[in-house]
XYZ file of C-alpha atoms in Angstrom:
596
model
C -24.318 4.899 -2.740
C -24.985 2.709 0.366
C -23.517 -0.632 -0.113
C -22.580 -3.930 2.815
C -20.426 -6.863 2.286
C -22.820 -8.680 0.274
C -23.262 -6.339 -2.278
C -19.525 -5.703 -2.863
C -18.911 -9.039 -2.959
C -22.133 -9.459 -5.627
C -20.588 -6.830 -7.692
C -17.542 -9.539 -7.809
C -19.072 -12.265 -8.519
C -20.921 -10.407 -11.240
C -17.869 -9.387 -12.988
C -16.404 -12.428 -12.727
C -19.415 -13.668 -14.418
C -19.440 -11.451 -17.350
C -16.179 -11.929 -18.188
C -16.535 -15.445 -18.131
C -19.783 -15.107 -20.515
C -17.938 -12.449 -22.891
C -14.553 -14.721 -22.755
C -16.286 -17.542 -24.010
C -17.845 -15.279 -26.686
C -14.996 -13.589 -28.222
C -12.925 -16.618 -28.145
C -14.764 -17.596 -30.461
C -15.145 -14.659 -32.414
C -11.783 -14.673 -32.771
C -11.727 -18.091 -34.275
C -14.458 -17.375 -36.703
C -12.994 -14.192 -37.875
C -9.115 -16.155 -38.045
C -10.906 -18.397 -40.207
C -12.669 -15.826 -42.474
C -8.980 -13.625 -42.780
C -7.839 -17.019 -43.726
C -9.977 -17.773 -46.630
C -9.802 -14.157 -47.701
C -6.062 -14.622 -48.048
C -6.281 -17.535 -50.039
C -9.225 -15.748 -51.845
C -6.401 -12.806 -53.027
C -3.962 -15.299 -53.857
C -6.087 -17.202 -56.341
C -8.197 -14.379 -57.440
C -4.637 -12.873 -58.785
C -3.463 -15.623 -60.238
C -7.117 -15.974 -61.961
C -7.457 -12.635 -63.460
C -3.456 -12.197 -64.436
C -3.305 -11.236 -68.104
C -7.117 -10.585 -67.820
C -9.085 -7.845 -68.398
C -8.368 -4.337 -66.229
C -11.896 -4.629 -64.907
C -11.549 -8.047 -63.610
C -8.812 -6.556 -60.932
C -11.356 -5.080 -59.190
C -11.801 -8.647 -57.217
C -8.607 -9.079 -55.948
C -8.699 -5.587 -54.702
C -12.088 -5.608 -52.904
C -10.849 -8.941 -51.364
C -7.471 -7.166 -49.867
C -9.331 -3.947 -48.895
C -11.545 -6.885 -46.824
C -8.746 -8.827 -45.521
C -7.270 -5.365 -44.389
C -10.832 -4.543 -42.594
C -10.590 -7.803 -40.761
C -7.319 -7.902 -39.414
C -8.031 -4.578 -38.088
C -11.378 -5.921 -36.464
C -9.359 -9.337 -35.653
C -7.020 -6.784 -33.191
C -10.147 -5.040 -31.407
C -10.821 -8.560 -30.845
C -7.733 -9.462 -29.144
C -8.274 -5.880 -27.307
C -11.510 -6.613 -25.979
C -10.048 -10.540 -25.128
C -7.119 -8.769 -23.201
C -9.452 -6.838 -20.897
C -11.851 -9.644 -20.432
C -8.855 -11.547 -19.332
C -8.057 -8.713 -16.758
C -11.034 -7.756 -15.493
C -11.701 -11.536 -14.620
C -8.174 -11.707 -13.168
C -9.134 -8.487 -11.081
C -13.023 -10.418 -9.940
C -11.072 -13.483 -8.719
C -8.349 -11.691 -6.229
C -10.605 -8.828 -5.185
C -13.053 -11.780 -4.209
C -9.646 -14.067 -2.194
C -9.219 -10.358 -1.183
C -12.850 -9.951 0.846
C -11.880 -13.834 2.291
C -8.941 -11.725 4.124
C -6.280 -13.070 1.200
C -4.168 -10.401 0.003
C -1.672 -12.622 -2.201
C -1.984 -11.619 -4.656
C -0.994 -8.054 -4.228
C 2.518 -6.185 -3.520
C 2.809 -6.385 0.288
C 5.586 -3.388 -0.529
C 8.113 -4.958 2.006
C 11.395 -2.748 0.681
C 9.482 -0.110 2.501
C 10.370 -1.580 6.086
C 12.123 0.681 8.091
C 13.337 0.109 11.702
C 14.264 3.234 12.446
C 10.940 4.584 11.489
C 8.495 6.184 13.969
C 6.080 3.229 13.365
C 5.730 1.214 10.735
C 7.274 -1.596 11.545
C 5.661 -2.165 15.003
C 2.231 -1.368 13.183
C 3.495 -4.299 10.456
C 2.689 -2.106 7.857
C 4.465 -3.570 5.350
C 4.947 -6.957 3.697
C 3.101 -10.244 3.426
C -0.074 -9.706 5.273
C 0.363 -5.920 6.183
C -1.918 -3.601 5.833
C -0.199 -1.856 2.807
C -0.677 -5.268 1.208
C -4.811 -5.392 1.955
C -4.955 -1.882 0.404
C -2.305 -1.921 -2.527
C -4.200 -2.079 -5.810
C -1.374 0.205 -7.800
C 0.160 -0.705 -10.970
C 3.462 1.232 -11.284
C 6.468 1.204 -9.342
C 6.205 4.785 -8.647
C 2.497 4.521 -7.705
C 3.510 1.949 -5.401
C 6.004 4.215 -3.869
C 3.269 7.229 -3.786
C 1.121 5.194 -1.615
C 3.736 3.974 1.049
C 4.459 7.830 1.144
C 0.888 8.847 2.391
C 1.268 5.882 5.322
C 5.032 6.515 6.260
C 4.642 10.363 6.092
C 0.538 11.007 6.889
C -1.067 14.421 6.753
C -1.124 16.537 10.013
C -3.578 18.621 8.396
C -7.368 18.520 9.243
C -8.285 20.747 5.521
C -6.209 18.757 3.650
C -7.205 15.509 5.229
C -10.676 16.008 4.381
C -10.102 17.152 0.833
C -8.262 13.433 0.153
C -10.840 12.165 1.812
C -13.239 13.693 -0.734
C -11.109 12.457 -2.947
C -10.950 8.864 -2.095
C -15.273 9.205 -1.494
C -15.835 10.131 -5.136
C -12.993 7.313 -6.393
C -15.213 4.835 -4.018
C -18.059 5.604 -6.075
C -16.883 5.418 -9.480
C -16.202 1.291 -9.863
C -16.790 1.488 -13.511
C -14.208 4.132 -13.636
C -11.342 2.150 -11.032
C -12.263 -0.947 -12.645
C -11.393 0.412 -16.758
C -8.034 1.862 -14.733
C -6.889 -0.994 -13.575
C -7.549 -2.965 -16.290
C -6.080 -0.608 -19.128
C -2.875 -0.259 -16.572
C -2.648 -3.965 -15.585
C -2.753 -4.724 -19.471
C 0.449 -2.655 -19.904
C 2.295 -3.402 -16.675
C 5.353 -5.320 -17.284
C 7.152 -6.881 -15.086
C 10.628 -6.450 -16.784
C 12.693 -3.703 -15.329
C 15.046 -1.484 -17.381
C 17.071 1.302 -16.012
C 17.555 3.542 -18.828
C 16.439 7.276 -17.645
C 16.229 10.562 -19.213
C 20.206 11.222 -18.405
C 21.123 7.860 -20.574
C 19.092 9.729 -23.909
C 21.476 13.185 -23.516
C 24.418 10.002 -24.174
C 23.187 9.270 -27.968
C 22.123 12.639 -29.006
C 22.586 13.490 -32.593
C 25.508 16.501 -33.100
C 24.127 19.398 -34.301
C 25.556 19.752 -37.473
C 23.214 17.024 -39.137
C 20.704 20.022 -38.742
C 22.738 21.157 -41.778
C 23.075 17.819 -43.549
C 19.281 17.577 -43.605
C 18.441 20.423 -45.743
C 21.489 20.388 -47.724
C 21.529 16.836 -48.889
C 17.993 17.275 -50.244
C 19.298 20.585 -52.326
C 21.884 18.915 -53.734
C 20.115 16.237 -55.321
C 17.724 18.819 -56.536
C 21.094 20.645 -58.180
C 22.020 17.295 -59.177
C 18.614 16.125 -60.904
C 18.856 19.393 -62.950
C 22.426 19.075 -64.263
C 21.923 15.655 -64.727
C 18.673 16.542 -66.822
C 20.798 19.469 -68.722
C 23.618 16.810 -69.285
C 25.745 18.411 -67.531
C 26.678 15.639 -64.922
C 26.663 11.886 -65.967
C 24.484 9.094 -64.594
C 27.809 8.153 -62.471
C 27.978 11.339 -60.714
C 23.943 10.652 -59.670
C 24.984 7.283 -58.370
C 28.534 8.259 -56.665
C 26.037 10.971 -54.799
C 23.343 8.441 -53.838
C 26.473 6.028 -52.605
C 28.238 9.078 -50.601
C 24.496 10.122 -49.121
C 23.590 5.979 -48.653
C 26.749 5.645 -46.353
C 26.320 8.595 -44.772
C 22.905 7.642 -43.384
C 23.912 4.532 -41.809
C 26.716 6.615 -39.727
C 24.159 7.713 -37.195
C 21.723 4.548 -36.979
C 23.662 2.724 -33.942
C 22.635 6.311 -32.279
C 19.157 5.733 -33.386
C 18.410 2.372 -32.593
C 19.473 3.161 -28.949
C 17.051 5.975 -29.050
C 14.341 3.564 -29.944
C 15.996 1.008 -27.379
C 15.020 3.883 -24.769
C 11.805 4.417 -25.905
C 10.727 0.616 -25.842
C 12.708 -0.223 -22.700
C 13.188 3.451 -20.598
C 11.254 3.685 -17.616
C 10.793 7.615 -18.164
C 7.188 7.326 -18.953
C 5.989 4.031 -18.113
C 3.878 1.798 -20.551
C 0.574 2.113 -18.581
C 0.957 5.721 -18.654
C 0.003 5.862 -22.146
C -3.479 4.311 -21.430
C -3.814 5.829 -17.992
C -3.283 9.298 -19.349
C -6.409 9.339 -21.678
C -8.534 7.903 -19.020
C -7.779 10.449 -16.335
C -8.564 13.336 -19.259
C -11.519 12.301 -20.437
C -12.849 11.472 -16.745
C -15.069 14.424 -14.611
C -14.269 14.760 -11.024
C -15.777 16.796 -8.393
C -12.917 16.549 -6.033
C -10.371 19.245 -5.579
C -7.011 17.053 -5.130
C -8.074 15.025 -8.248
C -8.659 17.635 -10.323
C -5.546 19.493 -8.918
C -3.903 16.188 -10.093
C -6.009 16.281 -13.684
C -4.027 19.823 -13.823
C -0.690 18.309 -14.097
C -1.534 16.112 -17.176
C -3.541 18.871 -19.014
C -1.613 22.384 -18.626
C -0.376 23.552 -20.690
C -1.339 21.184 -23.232
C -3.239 17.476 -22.373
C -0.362 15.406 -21.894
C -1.910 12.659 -24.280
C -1.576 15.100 -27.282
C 1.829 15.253 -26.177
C 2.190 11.556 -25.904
C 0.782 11.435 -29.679
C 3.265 13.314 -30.912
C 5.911 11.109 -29.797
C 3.986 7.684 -30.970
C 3.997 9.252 -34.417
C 7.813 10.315 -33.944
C 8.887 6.683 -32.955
C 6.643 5.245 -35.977
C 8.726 7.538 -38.325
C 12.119 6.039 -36.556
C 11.088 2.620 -36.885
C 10.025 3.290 -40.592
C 13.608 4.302 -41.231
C 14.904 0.706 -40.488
C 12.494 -0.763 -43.237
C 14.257 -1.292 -46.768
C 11.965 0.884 -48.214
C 13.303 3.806 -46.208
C 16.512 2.454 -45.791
C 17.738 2.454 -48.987
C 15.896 5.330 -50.705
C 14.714 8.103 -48.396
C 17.075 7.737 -45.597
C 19.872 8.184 -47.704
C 17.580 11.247 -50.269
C 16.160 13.343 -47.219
C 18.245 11.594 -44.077
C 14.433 10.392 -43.347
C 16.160 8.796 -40.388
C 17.742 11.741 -39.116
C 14.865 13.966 -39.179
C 12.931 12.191 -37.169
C 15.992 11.973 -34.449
C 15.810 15.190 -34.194
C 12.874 15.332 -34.075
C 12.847 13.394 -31.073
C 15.682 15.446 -29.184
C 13.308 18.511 -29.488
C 10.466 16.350 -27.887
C 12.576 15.400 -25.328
C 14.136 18.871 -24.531
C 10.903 20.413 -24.744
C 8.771 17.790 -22.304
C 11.045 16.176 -19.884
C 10.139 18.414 -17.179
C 6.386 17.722 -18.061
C 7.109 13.879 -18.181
C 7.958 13.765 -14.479
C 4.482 15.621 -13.604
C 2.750 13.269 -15.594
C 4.207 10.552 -13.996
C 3.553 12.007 -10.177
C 0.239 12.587 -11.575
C -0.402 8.674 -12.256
C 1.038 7.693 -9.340
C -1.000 9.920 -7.282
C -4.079 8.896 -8.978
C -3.188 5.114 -8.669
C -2.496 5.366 -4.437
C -6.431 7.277 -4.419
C -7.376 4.455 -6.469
C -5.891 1.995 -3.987
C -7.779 3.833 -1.034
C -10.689 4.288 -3.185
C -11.100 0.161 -3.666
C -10.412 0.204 0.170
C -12.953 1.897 1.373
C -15.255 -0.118 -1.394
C -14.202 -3.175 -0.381
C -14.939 -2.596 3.245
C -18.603 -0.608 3.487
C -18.373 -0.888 7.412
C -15.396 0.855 7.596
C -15.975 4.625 7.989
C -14.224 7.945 7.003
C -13.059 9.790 10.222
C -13.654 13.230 11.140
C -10.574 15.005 11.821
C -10.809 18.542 14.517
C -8.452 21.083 15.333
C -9.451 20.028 18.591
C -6.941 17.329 20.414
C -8.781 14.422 20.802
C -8.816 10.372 20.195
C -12.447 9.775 20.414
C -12.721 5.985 18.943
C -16.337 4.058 19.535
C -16.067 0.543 18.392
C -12.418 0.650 17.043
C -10.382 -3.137 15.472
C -7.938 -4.134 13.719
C -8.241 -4.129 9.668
C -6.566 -7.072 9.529
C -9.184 -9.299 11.840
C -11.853 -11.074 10.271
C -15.237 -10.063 11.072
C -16.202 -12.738 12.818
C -13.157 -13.059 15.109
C -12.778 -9.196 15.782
C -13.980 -7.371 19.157
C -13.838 -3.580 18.851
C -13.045 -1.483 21.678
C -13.058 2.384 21.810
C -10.895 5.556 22.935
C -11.962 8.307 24.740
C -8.852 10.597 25.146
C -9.580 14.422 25.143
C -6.986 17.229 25.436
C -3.395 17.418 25.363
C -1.042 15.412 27.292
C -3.634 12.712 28.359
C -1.922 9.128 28.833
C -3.500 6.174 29.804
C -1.730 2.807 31.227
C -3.501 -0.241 29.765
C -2.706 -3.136 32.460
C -3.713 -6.846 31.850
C -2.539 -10.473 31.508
C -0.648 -12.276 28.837
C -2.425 -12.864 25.769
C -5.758 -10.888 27.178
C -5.545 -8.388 23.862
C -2.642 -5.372 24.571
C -0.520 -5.260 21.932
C -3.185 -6.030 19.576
C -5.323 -2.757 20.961
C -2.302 -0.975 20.922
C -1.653 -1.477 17.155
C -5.471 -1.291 16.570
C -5.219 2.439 17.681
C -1.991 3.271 15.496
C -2.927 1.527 12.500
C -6.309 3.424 12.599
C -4.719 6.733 13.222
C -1.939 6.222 10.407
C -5.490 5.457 8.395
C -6.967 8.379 9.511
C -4.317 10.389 8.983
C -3.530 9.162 5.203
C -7.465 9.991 4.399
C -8.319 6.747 4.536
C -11.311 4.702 6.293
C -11.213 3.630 9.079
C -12.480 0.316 10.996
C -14.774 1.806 13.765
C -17.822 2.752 14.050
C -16.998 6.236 14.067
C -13.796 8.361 14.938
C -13.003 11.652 15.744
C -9.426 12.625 16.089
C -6.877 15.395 15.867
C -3.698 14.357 13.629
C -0.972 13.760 16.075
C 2.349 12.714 14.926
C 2.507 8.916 16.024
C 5.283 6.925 17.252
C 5.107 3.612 18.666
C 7.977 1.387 20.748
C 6.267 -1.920 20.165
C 9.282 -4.008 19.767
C 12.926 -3.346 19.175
C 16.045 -5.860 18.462
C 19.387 -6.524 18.882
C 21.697 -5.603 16.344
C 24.453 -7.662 15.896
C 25.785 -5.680 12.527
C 25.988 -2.662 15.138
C 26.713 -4.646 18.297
C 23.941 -3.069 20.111
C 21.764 -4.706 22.642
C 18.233 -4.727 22.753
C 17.869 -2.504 26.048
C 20.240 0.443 24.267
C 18.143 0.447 21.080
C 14.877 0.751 23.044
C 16.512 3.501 24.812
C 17.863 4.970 21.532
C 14.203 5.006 20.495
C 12.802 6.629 23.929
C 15.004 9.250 23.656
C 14.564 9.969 20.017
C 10.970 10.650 21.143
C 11.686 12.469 23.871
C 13.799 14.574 21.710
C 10.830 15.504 19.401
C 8.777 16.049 22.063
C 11.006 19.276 23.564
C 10.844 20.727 19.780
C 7.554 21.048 20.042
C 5.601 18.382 18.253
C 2.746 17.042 18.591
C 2.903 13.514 19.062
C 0.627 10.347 20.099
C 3.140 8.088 21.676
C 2.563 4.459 21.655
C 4.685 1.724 24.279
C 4.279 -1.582 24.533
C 6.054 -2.770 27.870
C 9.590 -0.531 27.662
C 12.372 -1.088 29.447
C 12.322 -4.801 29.056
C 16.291 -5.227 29.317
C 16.659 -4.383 33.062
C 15.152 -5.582 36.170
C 11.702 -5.512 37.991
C 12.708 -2.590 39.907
C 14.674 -0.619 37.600
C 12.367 -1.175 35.049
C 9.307 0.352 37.459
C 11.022 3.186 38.228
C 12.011 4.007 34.390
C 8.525 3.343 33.355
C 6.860 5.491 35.830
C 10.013 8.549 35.538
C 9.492 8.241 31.383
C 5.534 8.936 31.374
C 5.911 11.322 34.411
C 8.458 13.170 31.644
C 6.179 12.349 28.520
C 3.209 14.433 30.694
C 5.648 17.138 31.545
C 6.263 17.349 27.525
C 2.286 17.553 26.687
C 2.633 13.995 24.456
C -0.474 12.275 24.565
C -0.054 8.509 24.630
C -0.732 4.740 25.686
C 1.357 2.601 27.748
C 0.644 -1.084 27.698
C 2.688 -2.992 31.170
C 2.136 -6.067 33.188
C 3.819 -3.722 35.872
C 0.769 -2.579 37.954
C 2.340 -0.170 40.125
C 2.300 1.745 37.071
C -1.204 2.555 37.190
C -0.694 3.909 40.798
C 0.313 7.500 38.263
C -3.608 8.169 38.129
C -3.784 8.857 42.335
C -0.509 11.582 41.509
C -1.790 12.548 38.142
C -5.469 12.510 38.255
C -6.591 14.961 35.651
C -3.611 13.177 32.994
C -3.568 9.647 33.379
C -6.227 7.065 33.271
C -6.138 3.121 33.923
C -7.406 0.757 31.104
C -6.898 -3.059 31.370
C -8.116 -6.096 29.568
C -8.492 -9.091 32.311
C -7.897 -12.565 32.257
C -10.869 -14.417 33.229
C -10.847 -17.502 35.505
C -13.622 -19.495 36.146
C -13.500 -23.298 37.651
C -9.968 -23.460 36.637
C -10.706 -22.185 33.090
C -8.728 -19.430 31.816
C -10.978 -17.228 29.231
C -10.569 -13.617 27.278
C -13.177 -11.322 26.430
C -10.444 -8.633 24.603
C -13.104 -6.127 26.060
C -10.774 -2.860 27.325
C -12.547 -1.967 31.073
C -11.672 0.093 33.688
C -9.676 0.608 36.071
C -6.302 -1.680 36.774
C -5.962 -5.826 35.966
C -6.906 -7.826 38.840
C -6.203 -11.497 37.225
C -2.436 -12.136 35.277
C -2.589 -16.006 34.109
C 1.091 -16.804 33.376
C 1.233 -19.216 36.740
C -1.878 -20.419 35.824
C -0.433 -21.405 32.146
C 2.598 -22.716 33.609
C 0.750 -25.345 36.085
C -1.641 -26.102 33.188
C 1.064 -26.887 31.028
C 2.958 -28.944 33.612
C 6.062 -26.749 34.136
C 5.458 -25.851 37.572
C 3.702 -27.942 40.396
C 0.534 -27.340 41.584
């Protein structure tokens, strides 16, 4: 469906709206009906106390008045239900709408997924507070968080399977009532407590095998006993020494129990938004092949929310056993308590390999999401076409992160296999930030994600970037050694054989003009002799003298510095051809550092 900004944002505002109008609503509904349980309370209470020593018949009022106050504290919880989500989905209106204003706080900016020693996601500030991870991040679990930082650290080099998650996050785009009732029923059972326990902590409380036994043979012998006792052949004491011995022998296993219900509550095996996430995904129809690959996990052999049923109704029966009802008459006649435990164990033996599909299943389903309200959110962005056919062919290519109205798109023309072109130009005139415009786009690309261009057509190279290194002072290492670390890490990737799009931002910083000139131009000269396709941003214009010796290869891209009267201006437009103007001198004398 063909939407622009104004109509996302609309959609928004109008959510916002409703649940401000249905808030206001069921607030009150859930006074009104507080009030009404109330009186029907009171209504039971005298009512008894009325009709005691009464008629039979007369009964019949306090029990229709019960039977009501029962019906209304069910209806008083859809209430609160229908209150939560209101709650949520007008939570989820207000930061999508900060979110179209270009402020991503309040999502995970996913910052424990820095890496320095990554191929490029720290030069492309991928992660943490205003990364790009953060503008697209709409998961809810840990693990879906993790899912998505997996597609952008470790993108597809696939063209089929590209387009199929593309597909993917196309239909998810389209479906808002759909992403919206998944967010909302996860965000309503996201917790932000952490617990550790895992499926190896349950194998440490198991119940021994020999209660097996106990549980069939405790039963029979209060049958045995019930007889005798009848045929008065065994006393009323032996019936109570045998519900004593079978009373104490219950409790033995119930510190085993309540940690088993201690791991259900608190484990992190199946998280709580699971449980309403799993339904959803079920019941929902998709055309696209990865989602319904996905929908496979969670419904082969048998839907996983059967499955998930089973075990509510399991951990109801455990928690009944620590009621006094259970506790002191049918935990210690059938071991009520450890029935159910076992109960349990089988559940667990028989599903935990199923529980860590259905998990990888949500957390799949939460990254698409997160793409899915990505490419929503941003109708001018567009899905690239990927080829088998190497090329970078980019028309009006920016950054994500720029604002409309302060972005200037450029575009990238690069065709064939170990193309490389050397982007001259003064300080400040737009390099770096067209450099990581190209490799955030392509890591975009590459993940099956929009893009911000006007169109794109590109062949999934493996990227890496050298956009800025550091000294390490833990591992006494300069600056110039870990840049060269990096080169020849790339270098050595290169002579295996991959395909790679290499990005540099101004290498060999840590030596001197001369030195550094005749690295620069020996590394590229070796980068075309190893096919690598890539883009080389330098002040050093000597550099771009490569495209007399290598005309076919390299090509000369700057962005100038204009100056005009003594005004220095930018246009961030990428020409052609090497920089004529560099501006630092200028800056210097305009700041008063140097004389005229």
């Amino acid at each position: 469906r063909m939407r622009n900004y104004d109509s996302v944002r609309e959609y928004y505002l109008l959510l916002r709206k409703n649940a401000e109008n249905e808030l206001i609503a069921v607030r009150k509904q859930v006074f009104r009906i507080g009030t009404l349980r109330l009186a029907v309370f009171l209504g039971v209470v005298f009512s008894a106390y009325w009709v005691w020593g009464q008629s039979a018949e007369l009964w019949s009022i306090p029990i229709l008045l019960i039977v009501t106050f029962l019906w209304l504290l069910k209806y008083h919880n859809r209430l609160f239900e229908k209150r939560n989500v209101l709650e949520v989905n007008l939570q989820i209106s207000e930061s999508e709408l900060l979110a179209l204003k270009h402020n991503f706080s309040s999502f995970d900016g996913g910052a424990e997924f820095s890496d320095s020693e990554h191929s490029f996601c720290n030069d492309l500030d991928l992660f943490g507070n205003r990364s790009v991870f953060q503008s697209i991040n709409r998961t809810i679990t840990e693990n879906g968080k993790r899912c998505l930082a997996e597609m952008f650290l470790h993108p597809l080099d696939d063209c089929n399977q590209i387009s199929q998650r593309q597909q993917a996050v196309k239909e998810l785009a389209n479906k808002p009532e759909f992403v919206l009732k998944f967010r909302s029923q996860g965000k309503m059972a996201q917790t932000k407590e952490e617990y550790s326990m895992q499926l190896s902590d349950f194998q440490c409380v198991r119940i021994p095998s020999c209660w097996r036994f106990l549980c069939w043979t405790i039963p029979l012998l209060y049958v045995l006993a019930l007889v005798f006792w009848g045929m008065e052949l065994l006393p009323t004491e032996g019936l109570t020494l045998l519900y004593l011995a079978t009373f104490f022998l219950s409790l033995i296993p119930m510190r085993r129990i309540k940690k088993m219900l201690h791991f259900l509550d608190k484990g992190d095996f199946i998280p709580r938004p699971h449980r309403r996430l799993i339904p959803l995904m079920e019941k929902e129809c998709f055309e696209s092949e990865v989602i319904n690959a996905i929908k496979q996990k969670i419904l082969h052999p048998t839907p996983a929310s059967q499955t998930l049923h089973r075990l509510k109704r399991i951990q109801d029966g455990l928690d009944l056993a620590f009621t006094f009802p259970m506790l002191l008459i049918f935990n210690p006649l059938i071991l009520w308590n450890v029935r159910y435990a076992l109960q349990l164990q089988k559940w667990m033996s028989d599903n935990s390999e199923r529980v860590k599909e259905w998990t990888n299943a949500v957390a799949e389903m939460e990254a698409l999401v997160s793409l899915g309200i990505y490419s929503f959110n941003n109708p001018s962005f567009v899905f690239p076409q990927p080829t088998e056919q190497v090329m970078l062919d980019g028309k009006r290519m920016g950054h994500p992160l720029l604002r409309a109205e302060t972005l200037v798109a450029n575009d990238i023309d690069m065709h064939g296999r170990g193309k490389f072109w050397v982007v001259t130009g003064a300080n400040m005139a737009g390099k770096s930030t067209y450099l990581r415009t190209i490799g955030v786009n392509h890591v975009l690309a590459c993940s099956g994600s929009v893009v911000c261009a006007a169109s794109y057509q590109f062949y999934p190279l493996h990227l890496v970037t050298n956009l800025r290194n550091a000294d390490s002072l833990n591992d006494s290492e300069s600056y110039f050694f870990a840049e060269l670390k990096r080169l020849k890490m790339i270098i050595n990737r290169l002579q295996s054989g991959e395909e790679m799009l290499v990005i540099l931002d101004e290498i060999l910083r840590g030596t001197n003009s001369e030195d550094k000139r005749k690295g620069s131009l020996a590394l590229i000269k070796q980068l075309l002799h190893l096919q690598a396709n890539g883009i080389i941003a330098t002040h050093d214009l000597e550099v771009g003298t490569l495209a007399t010796d290598f005309p076919d290869e390299v090509s000369n891209y700057c962005f100038e510095a204009d100056i005009v009267e003594d005004t220095l201006s930018f246009s961030y437009k990428l020409r052609k051809g090497v920089a004529q103007n560099m501006n630092a001198t200028f800056l210097m004398r305009k700041m008063g550092i140097v004389g005229v």
